Short mmCIF file of C-alpha atoms and ligand atoms in Angstrom, two decimals:
data_model
loop_
_atom_site.label_atom_id
_atom_site.label_comp_id
_atom_site.label_asym_id
_atom_site.label_seq_id
_atom_site.Cartn_x
_atom_site.Cartn_y
_atom_site.Cartn_z
CA MET E 791 -29.33 11.28 -8.94
CA ASN E 792 -31.97 8.89 -10.04
CA ALA E 793 -34.66 8.82 -7.58
CA THR E 794 -37.70 10.92 -8.39
CA THR E 795 -39.89 10.07 -5.53
CA GLY E 796 -39.41 11.30 -1.90
CA HIS E 797 -42.59 13.22 -1.25
CA ASP E 798 -44.32 11.66 1.66
CA ALA E 799 -48.00 12.29 1.01
CA ASP E 800 -48.95 11.35 4.72
CA ALA E 801 -46.34 13.42 6.43
CA CYS E 802 -46.24 16.16 3.72
CA ALA E 803 -42.45 16.12 4.12
CA THR E 804 -39.85 15.66 1.48
CA THR E 805 -36.83 13.74 2.70
CA ALA E 806 -33.42 13.83 0.87
CA TYR E 807 -30.12 12.08 1.42
CA ALA E 808 -26.71 13.20 0.33
CA PRO E 809 -23.44 11.59 1.11
CA GLY E 810 -19.94 12.89 2.20
CA ARG E 811 -17.09 12.06 -0.02
CA VAL E 812 -13.50 10.85 0.13
CA ASN E 813 -11.13 11.63 -2.67
CA LEU E 814 -8.89 8.88 -3.77
CA ILE E 815 -6.44 11.30 -5.60
CA GLY E 816 -6.66 14.79 -7.17
CA GLU E 817 -6.36 17.38 -4.45
CA HIS E 818 -6.69 21.21 -5.08
CA THR E 819 -7.01 20.36 -8.77
CA ASP E 820 -10.77 21.35 -9.03
CA TYR E 821 -10.51 25.02 -9.12
CA ASN E 822 -7.55 24.69 -11.46
CA LEU E 823 -10.02 22.91 -13.77
CA GLY E 824 -8.08 19.62 -13.64
CA TYR E 825 -9.15 16.18 -12.60
CA ALA E 826 -9.94 14.23 -9.30
CA LEU E 827 -11.14 10.68 -8.58
CA PRO E 828 -13.45 10.85 -5.57
CA ILE E 829 -15.92 8.36 -4.19
CA ALA E 830 -19.17 9.09 -2.43
CA LEU E 831 -19.10 7.72 1.08
CA ASP E 832 -21.51 5.32 2.80
CA LEU E 833 -22.04 7.99 5.40
CA GLY E 834 -24.43 10.92 4.67
CA THR E 835 -26.80 13.77 5.78
CA THR E 836 -30.51 13.37 5.78
CA VAL E 837 -32.80 16.44 5.51
CA SER E 838 -36.37 16.27 5.84
CA PHE E 839 -38.41 19.41 4.84
CA ARG E 840 -42.11 20.08 5.63
CA PRO E 841 -43.51 23.20 3.89
CA ALA E 842 -45.39 25.53 6.26
CA ASP E 843 -49.27 25.10 6.11
CA ASP E 844 -49.58 28.75 7.09
CA ALA E 845 -48.49 31.20 4.46
CA GLY E 846 -48.70 34.03 7.05
CA ASP E 847 -45.65 32.40 8.65
CA GLY E 848 -43.95 32.50 5.14
CA SER E 849 -40.73 34.26 5.80
CA VAL E 850 -38.81 31.71 7.98
CA ILE E 851 -37.13 28.31 7.60
CA ILE E 852 -36.44 26.56 10.88
CA ALA E 853 -33.67 24.19 10.75
CA SER E 854 -32.71 21.89 13.74
CA SER E 855 -29.98 19.60 13.74
CA ASP E 856 -29.88 16.58 16.23
CA ALA E 857 -26.05 16.73 16.16
CA GLU E 858 -26.08 20.28 17.45
CA SER E 859 -29.23 20.36 19.41
CA ASP E 860 -29.95 23.93 18.58
CA THR E 861 -32.29 25.74 16.15
CA VAL E 862 -31.78 28.16 13.62
CA SER E 863 -34.35 30.49 12.01
CA ILE E 864 -33.52 31.67 8.47
CA ASP E 865 -35.43 34.47 6.89
CA LEU E 866 -36.18 33.64 3.16
CA GLY E 867 -34.55 37.00 2.36
CA THR E 868 -31.49 36.21 4.17
CA ARG E 869 -28.24 37.86 2.98
CA PRO E 870 -24.61 36.83 3.34
CA GLY E 871 -23.10 37.72 6.65
CA GLU E 872 -26.48 37.39 8.58
CA ILE E 873 -25.97 33.82 9.69
CA SER E 874 -22.78 31.87 10.84
CA GLY E 875 -21.94 28.36 11.90
CA TRP E 876 -23.54 25.20 10.49
CA GLY E 877 -26.77 27.41 9.72
CA ALA E 878 -24.77 29.33 7.12
CA TYR E 879 -24.72 26.30 4.82
CA ILE E 880 -28.38 26.10 4.88
CA ALA E 881 -29.11 29.81 4.76
CA GLY E 882 -26.47 29.93 1.83
CA CYS E 883 -28.64 27.38 -0.16
CA VAL E 884 -31.63 29.32 0.53
CA TRP E 885 -29.95 32.53 -0.65
CA ALA E 886 -28.29 30.98 -3.71
CA LEU E 887 -31.49 29.13 -4.85
CA ARG E 888 -33.50 32.35 -4.71
CA ASN E 889 -30.62 34.38 -6.35
CA ALA E 890 -30.75 31.78 -9.26
CA GLY E 891 -34.42 32.51 -9.63
CA HIS E 892 -35.97 29.62 -7.76
CA GLU E 893 -38.66 29.69 -5.30
CA VAL E 894 -38.23 28.63 -1.81
CA ALA E 895 -41.13 27.75 0.41
CA ALA E 896 -41.19 28.55 4.22
CA GLY E 897 -41.22 25.53 6.34
CA ARG E 898 -39.59 23.43 8.91
CA MET E 899 -36.38 21.37 8.36
CA THR E 900 -34.85 18.51 10.41
CA ILE E 901 -31.37 17.27 9.91
CA THR E 902 -29.37 14.05 10.83
CA SER E 903 -25.95 13.09 9.69
CA THR E 904 -23.47 10.38 9.95
CA VAL E 905 -20.64 12.26 8.22
CA PRO E 906 -18.04 13.45 10.86
CA VAL E 907 -17.65 17.24 10.87
CA GLY E 908 -13.97 18.68 10.33
CA SER E 909 -12.76 15.40 9.08
CA GLY E 910 -12.08 16.41 5.52
CA LEU E 911 -14.96 14.17 4.40
CA SER E 912 -17.37 17.02 3.12
CA SER E 913 -19.93 17.19 5.84
CA SER E 914 -20.66 20.64 4.45
CA ALA E 915 -21.28 19.41 0.87
CA ALA E 916 -23.44 16.65 2.20
CA LEU E 917 -25.55 19.12 4.05
CA GLU E 918 -25.89 21.59 1.23
CA CYS E 919 -26.73 18.84 -1.41
CA ALA E 920 -29.36 17.31 0.94
CA VAL E 921 -30.80 20.57 1.77
CA LEU E 922 -31.02 21.71 -1.80
CA LEU E 923 -32.57 18.44 -3.02
CA ALA E 924 -35.25 18.61 -0.15
CA LEU E 925 -36.03 22.12 -1.11
CA THR E 926 -36.25 21.64 -4.79
CA ALA E 927 -37.58 18.12 -5.01
CA HIS E 928 -40.30 19.01 -7.51
CA SER E 929 -38.15 21.09 -9.80
CA GLU E 930 -36.16 19.99 -12.82
CA LEU E 931 -32.70 21.16 -11.60
CA SER E 932 -29.86 18.94 -12.79
CA GLY E 933 -27.11 17.55 -10.90
CA HIS E 934 -24.75 20.12 -12.30
CA GLU E 935 -27.10 22.97 -11.65
CA LEU E 936 -27.52 21.84 -7.95
CA ALA E 937 -23.65 21.58 -7.64
CA ARG E 938 -23.14 25.06 -8.82
CA ILE E 939 -25.91 26.57 -6.61
CA ALA E 940 -24.18 24.63 -3.68
CA GLN E 941 -20.84 26.05 -4.50
CA ARG E 942 -22.32 29.54 -4.66
CA ALA E 943 -23.68 28.93 -1.15
CA GLU E 944 -20.25 28.07 0.13
CA ASN E 945 -18.23 30.65 -1.74
CA ASP E 946 -20.38 33.61 -1.45
CA TYR E 947 -22.54 33.06 1.53
CA VAL E 948 -20.22 30.95 3.87
CA GLY E 949 -17.27 32.76 2.51
CA ALA E 950 -15.11 29.64 1.60
CA PRO E 951 -13.59 29.92 -2.02
CA THR E 952 -13.83 26.19 -2.74
CA GLY E 953 -14.27 24.27 -5.95
CA LEU E 954 -16.82 21.82 -7.08
CA LEU E 955 -15.26 18.50 -6.08
CA ASP E 956 -17.33 17.79 -3.05
CA GLN E 957 -20.63 18.71 -4.43
CA LEU E 958 -20.20 16.83 -7.66
CA ALA E 959 -19.05 13.76 -5.67
CA SER E 960 -22.05 13.91 -3.42
CA LEU E 961 -24.54 14.42 -6.19
CA PHE E 962 -23.15 11.99 -8.75
CA GLY E 963 -21.84 9.26 -6.58
CA ARG E 964 -22.64 5.69 -7.26
CA ALA E 965 -22.36 2.47 -5.21
CA ASP E 966 -19.06 0.65 -6.04
CA THR E 967 -17.92 3.35 -8.33
CA ALA E 968 -15.27 6.09 -8.23
CA MET E 969 -15.76 9.11 -10.42
CA LEU E 970 -13.25 10.59 -12.64
CA ILE E 971 -14.31 14.19 -12.72
CA ASP E 972 -12.90 16.59 -15.42
CA PHE E 973 -13.45 20.07 -13.88
CA ARG E 974 -13.10 21.84 -17.30
CA SER E 975 -16.04 19.91 -19.06
CA LEU E 976 -17.51 18.70 -15.63
CA GLU E 977 -17.84 15.34 -17.15
CA VAL E 978 -18.16 12.55 -14.61
CA THR E 979 -17.02 9.12 -15.75
CA GLY E 980 -17.55 6.05 -13.43
CA VAL E 981 -14.75 3.79 -12.69
CA PRO E 982 -15.60 0.53 -11.07
CA VAL E 983 -14.12 -0.13 -7.50
CA ASP E 984 -14.27 -3.80 -6.73
CA GLU E 985 -13.87 -5.37 -3.47
CA SER E 986 -10.31 -6.58 -3.94
CA ALA E 987 -8.80 -3.76 -1.95
CA THR E 988 -10.05 -2.44 1.50
CA ILE E 989 -10.33 1.38 1.61
CA LEU E 990 -9.57 2.92 5.12
CA VAL E 991 -10.49 6.47 6.16
CA ILE E 992 -8.18 7.38 8.95
CA ASP E 993 -9.50 10.42 10.75
CA SER E 994 -6.69 12.42 12.45
CA ASN E 995 -9.29 13.76 14.79
CA SER E 996 -7.37 17.06 14.47
CA PRO E 997 -9.77 19.29 12.58
CA HIS E 998 -9.11 21.02 9.38
CA ARG E 999 -9.74 24.69 9.16
CA HIS E 1000 -9.07 25.51 5.42
CA ALA E 1001 -11.85 28.27 5.37
CA ALA E 1002 -9.36 30.24 7.53
CA GLY E 1003 -7.05 31.45 4.84
CA GLU E 1004 -4.48 28.90 3.89
CA TYR E 1005 -6.97 27.41 1.18
CA ALA E 1006 -7.50 30.84 -0.33
CA ALA E 1007 -3.76 31.49 -0.24
CA ARG E 1008 -3.19 28.17 -2.28
CA ARG E 1009 -5.87 29.28 -4.74
CA ALA E 1010 -4.30 32.58 -5.16
CA SER E 1011 -0.80 31.12 -5.83
CA CYS E 1012 -2.24 28.88 -8.40
CA GLU E 1013 -3.93 31.77 -10.12
CA ALA E 1014 -0.59 33.73 -9.99
CA ALA E 1015 1.37 30.82 -11.39
CA ALA E 1016 -1.16 30.42 -14.36
CA ALA E 1017 -0.82 34.22 -15.02
CA SER E 1018 2.92 33.93 -15.05
CA LEU E 1019 2.77 31.00 -17.47
CA GLY E 1020 0.41 33.17 -19.74
CA VAL E 1021 -2.49 30.77 -19.36
CA ALA E 1022 -6.04 31.23 -18.06
CA SER E 1023 -5.91 28.23 -15.79
CA LEU E 1024 -3.14 25.70 -14.85
CA ARG E 1025 -5.32 23.17 -16.83
CA ASP E 1026 -4.04 24.96 -19.90
CA ALA E 1027 -0.45 24.42 -19.08
CA ASP E 1028 1.56 21.32 -19.92
CA GLU E 1029 2.71 18.88 -17.33
CA ASP E 1030 6.34 20.26 -17.34
CA ALA E 1031 5.36 24.00 -17.56
CA TRP E 1032 6.29 24.53 -13.80
CA ARG E 1033 9.89 24.29 -14.98
CA ARG E 1034 9.64 27.73 -16.70
CA LEU E 1035 8.75 29.33 -13.39
CA PRO E 1036 11.52 30.78 -11.08
CA GLU E 1037 12.32 28.83 -7.89
CA GLY E 1038 9.94 29.62 -5.12
CA THR E 1039 6.43 29.07 -3.94
CA GLU E 1040 4.55 29.60 -7.06
CA ARG E 1041 6.75 27.10 -8.87
CA ARG E 1042 6.14 24.39 -6.24
CA ARG E 1043 2.39 25.05 -6.12
CA ALA E 1044 2.20 24.70 -9.86
CA ARG E 1045 4.33 21.52 -9.83
CA HIS E 1046 1.81 19.91 -7.40
CA ILE E 1047 -1.23 20.79 -9.51
CA LEU E 1048 0.32 19.75 -12.91
CA THR E 1049 1.75 16.48 -11.57
CA GLU E 1050 -1.34 15.72 -9.64
CA ASN E 1051 -3.54 16.01 -12.58
CA ALA E 1052 -1.24 13.43 -14.49
CA ARG E 1053 -1.35 11.19 -11.39
CA VAL E 1054 -5.25 11.25 -11.35
CA LEU E 1055 -5.38 10.07 -14.93
CA ALA E 1056 -2.77 7.25 -14.25
CA ALA E 1057 -4.75 6.41 -11.11
CA SER E 1058 -8.02 6.10 -12.85
CA ALA E 1059 -6.25 3.72 -15.42
CA ALA E 1060 -4.85 1.76 -12.63
CA LEU E 1061 -8.16 1.39 -10.86
CA ARG E 1062 -9.80 0.21 -14.08
CA GLU E 1063 -6.98 -2.35 -14.48
CA ARG E 1064 -7.28 -3.30 -10.77
CA ASP E 1065 -3.62 -2.65 -10.31
CA GLU E 1066 -3.58 -1.68 -6.65
CA THR E 1067 0.08 -1.66 -6.54
CA ALA E 1068 0.31 1.04 -9.22
CA LEU E 1069 -2.59 2.94 -7.71
CA GLY E 1070 -0.93 2.82 -4.18
CA ALA E 1071 2.36 4.19 -5.59
CA LEU E 1072 0.45 7.16 -7.15
CA MET E 1073 -1.33 7.83 -3.88
CA ASN E 1074 2.01 7.94 -2.01
CA ALA E 1075 3.41 10.26 -4.65
CA SER E 1076 0.43 12.48 -4.28
CA HIS E 1077 0.89 12.67 -0.48
CA GLU E 1078 4.55 13.70 -0.96
CA SER E 1079 3.48 16.49 -3.36
CA MET E 1080 0.91 17.72 -1.03
CA ARG E 1081 3.61 17.77 1.81
CA ASP E 1082 6.53 19.19 -0.03
CA ASP E 1083 5.07 21.30 -2.89
CA PHE E 1084 1.55 22.34 -1.91
CA GLU E 1085 2.49 22.35 1.91
CA ILE E 1086 -1.09 21.36 3.07
CA THR E 1087 -0.31 18.37 5.37
CA THR E 1088 0.39 18.61 8.99
CA PRO E 1089 2.86 16.63 11.20
CA THR E 1090 0.00 14.33 12.54
CA ILE E 1091 -1.33 13.61 8.95
CA ASP E 1092 2.30 12.86 7.72
CA LEU E 1093 2.74 10.37 10.46
CA ILE E 1094 -0.48 8.64 9.66
CA ALA E 1095 0.09 8.43 6.11
CA GLU E 1096 3.75 7.36 6.61
CA THR E 1097 2.81 4.72 9.15
CA ALA E 1098 0.22 3.12 6.80
CA GLN E 1099 2.66 3.26 3.84
CA LEU E 1100 5.21 1.34 5.99
CA ARG E 1101 2.92 -0.97 7.60
CA GLY E 1102 1.59 -2.74 4.44
CA ALA E 1103 -0.88 -0.29 2.57
CA TYR E 1104 -0.72 -0.24 -1.03
CA GLY E 1105 -0.73 3.62 -0.77
CA ALA E 1106 -1.79 6.22 1.72
CA ARG E 1107 -2.47 9.93 1.35
CA MET E 1108 -4.14 12.88 3.01
CA THR E 1109 -7.47 13.39 1.43
CA GLY E 1110 -9.49 16.69 1.16
CA GLY E 1111 -8.51 20.39 1.52
CA GLY E 1112 -5.75 19.85 4.11
CA PHE E 1113 -4.30 21.22 7.21
CA GLY E 1114 -5.75 18.38 9.16
CA GLY E 1115 -8.64 15.94 8.40
CA SER E 1116 -8.20 12.46 7.13
CA VAL E 1117 -5.80 10.03 5.33
CA ILE E 1118 -7.23 7.51 2.90
CA ALA E 1119 -5.31 4.12 2.71
CA LEU E 1120 -5.81 1.36 0.18
CA CYS E 1121 -5.09 -1.99 1.70
CA THR E 1122 -5.26 -5.68 1.46
CA ALA E 1123 -7.85 -7.13 3.91
CA ASP E 1124 -5.00 -8.39 6.05
CA SER E 1125 -3.03 -5.13 6.26
CA ALA E 1126 -6.33 -3.21 6.86
CA GLU E 1127 -6.82 -5.32 9.94
CA ARG E 1128 -3.30 -4.75 11.12
CA LEU E 1129 -3.45 -0.99 10.68
CA ILE E 1130 -6.84 -0.87 12.51
CA ALA E 1131 -5.30 -2.78 15.45
CA GLU E 1132 -1.94 -0.98 15.54
CA LEU E 1133 -1.96 2.42 13.97
CA PRO E 1134 -3.99 4.43 16.58
CA ASP E 1135 -1.57 3.47 19.40
CA ILE E 1136 1.44 4.22 17.28
CA VAL E 1137 0.01 7.73 16.46
CA SER E 1138 -1.03 8.60 20.02
CA ALA E 1139 2.29 7.26 21.46
CA ALA E 1140 3.95 9.88 19.31
CA GLY E 1141 1.90 12.61 21.04
CA HIS E 1142 -0.85 13.11 18.54
CA PRO E 1143 -4.61 12.71 19.03
CA THR E 1144 -5.68 9.18 18.62
CA PRO E 1145 -7.07 8.70 15.03
CA THR E 1146 -10.39 6.97 14.35
CA ILE E 1147 -10.28 4.32 11.44
CA ARG E 1148 -13.31 3.56 9.36
CA VAL E 1149 -13.61 0.90 6.57
CA VAL E 1150 -15.64 2.54 3.72
CA ARG E 1151 -16.93 1.56 0.31
CA PRO E 1152 -18.26 3.87 -2.54
CA GLY E 1153 -21.90 4.55 -1.65
CA PRO E 1154 -24.94 5.99 -3.62
CA GLY E 1155 -25.12 9.57 -4.42
CA ALA E 1156 -27.72 12.20 -3.45
CA HIS E 1157 -31.28 11.08 -3.83
CA LEU E 1158 -34.83 11.47 -2.46
CA LEU E 1159 -36.01 9.04 -0.06
C1 LIG S 279 -12.10 21.08 -0.16
C2 LIG S 279 -12.81 21.91 -1.16
C3 LIG S 279 -12.72 21.30 -2.60
C4 LIG S 279 -11.34 20.80 -3.00
C5 LIG S 279 -10.63 20.16 -1.98
C6 LIG S 279 -9.24 19.87 -2.24
O1 LIG S 279 -12.63 19.81 0.09
O2 LIG S 279 -14.16 22.06 -0.82
O3 LIG S 279 -13.39 22.02 -3.49
O4 LIG S 279 -10.60 21.87 -3.51
O5 LIG S 279 -10.71 20.81 -0.81
O6 LIG S 279 -9.10 18.93 -3.34
#
């Protein structure tokens, strides 16, 4: 984040923007303290917060979303379990901020967003980060502190045991830049993304539902695999350590994580060298690993990725938590054009929902407007 303005003196409102993200490579590595290579999207959420004039009304935040056309009232003393649905992400931010010792003013909030919901593009992190930025505009909280507060909101209020990928990508994103994130040190290193390749995000329009148990099950398997290997986290195991595990689920889960970490580092080097062919091959290998070892893809997602791979993309893979959502494809301008024209019909002719394809570029990270 670099903007320090955003307080609109006339309207007494603070307006903050935070983007969604798409991950080039590195899935489910974040909570294993490994590596990922996301970009911030040029799609995001804008939150405008106006503190209440009347302190007597001091216990309630009213959030309204034009996307949902309903209104949620959040008591400043809200506790996990009280609010569900999209309002839980905002209530979770209020709760996590206060829990971390920060004051939250009562007031009125309005929200608009261009990030599709349920597409694996982190609409929830975009919402959390924009809300937190708008509520803390005059504090000195760092991007890392905000990311952790957002994660606490999601883990402990919403109840989704997610890692830090989405929040760090939203807060630290930069135009024309991918971020190599090391989840052990939380260091974020920019890697330039030039325009020689076109990035397509192919939304399967079959919503992901990873809060519903499968995500937590993958996390538990990784923790069990680390324990079997005698390390605190899979990050502490060498790339071949999965070979020491008995045949079975844990071994395959560990193999995905350990090989995925190696692919992220290789992908980051390939991106720096502008070697799209190498980067694409790593993306394809990542998809295969998510499909066969981590088992988080779906038939629709596999068909989209395989169609993109066979029809000219350098590489294509599912992106995000899995079980639906989106595929990211790296293409030449020509193959992008062909995929946009042909892929939706191929997928729907096979009996799946018709996908929506967007051309995206790495956009700026969260900032005050
Ligand atoms: C979701 C979670 C992230 C990360 C990804 C998978 O987006 O919110 O923390 O684990 O899935 O890489």
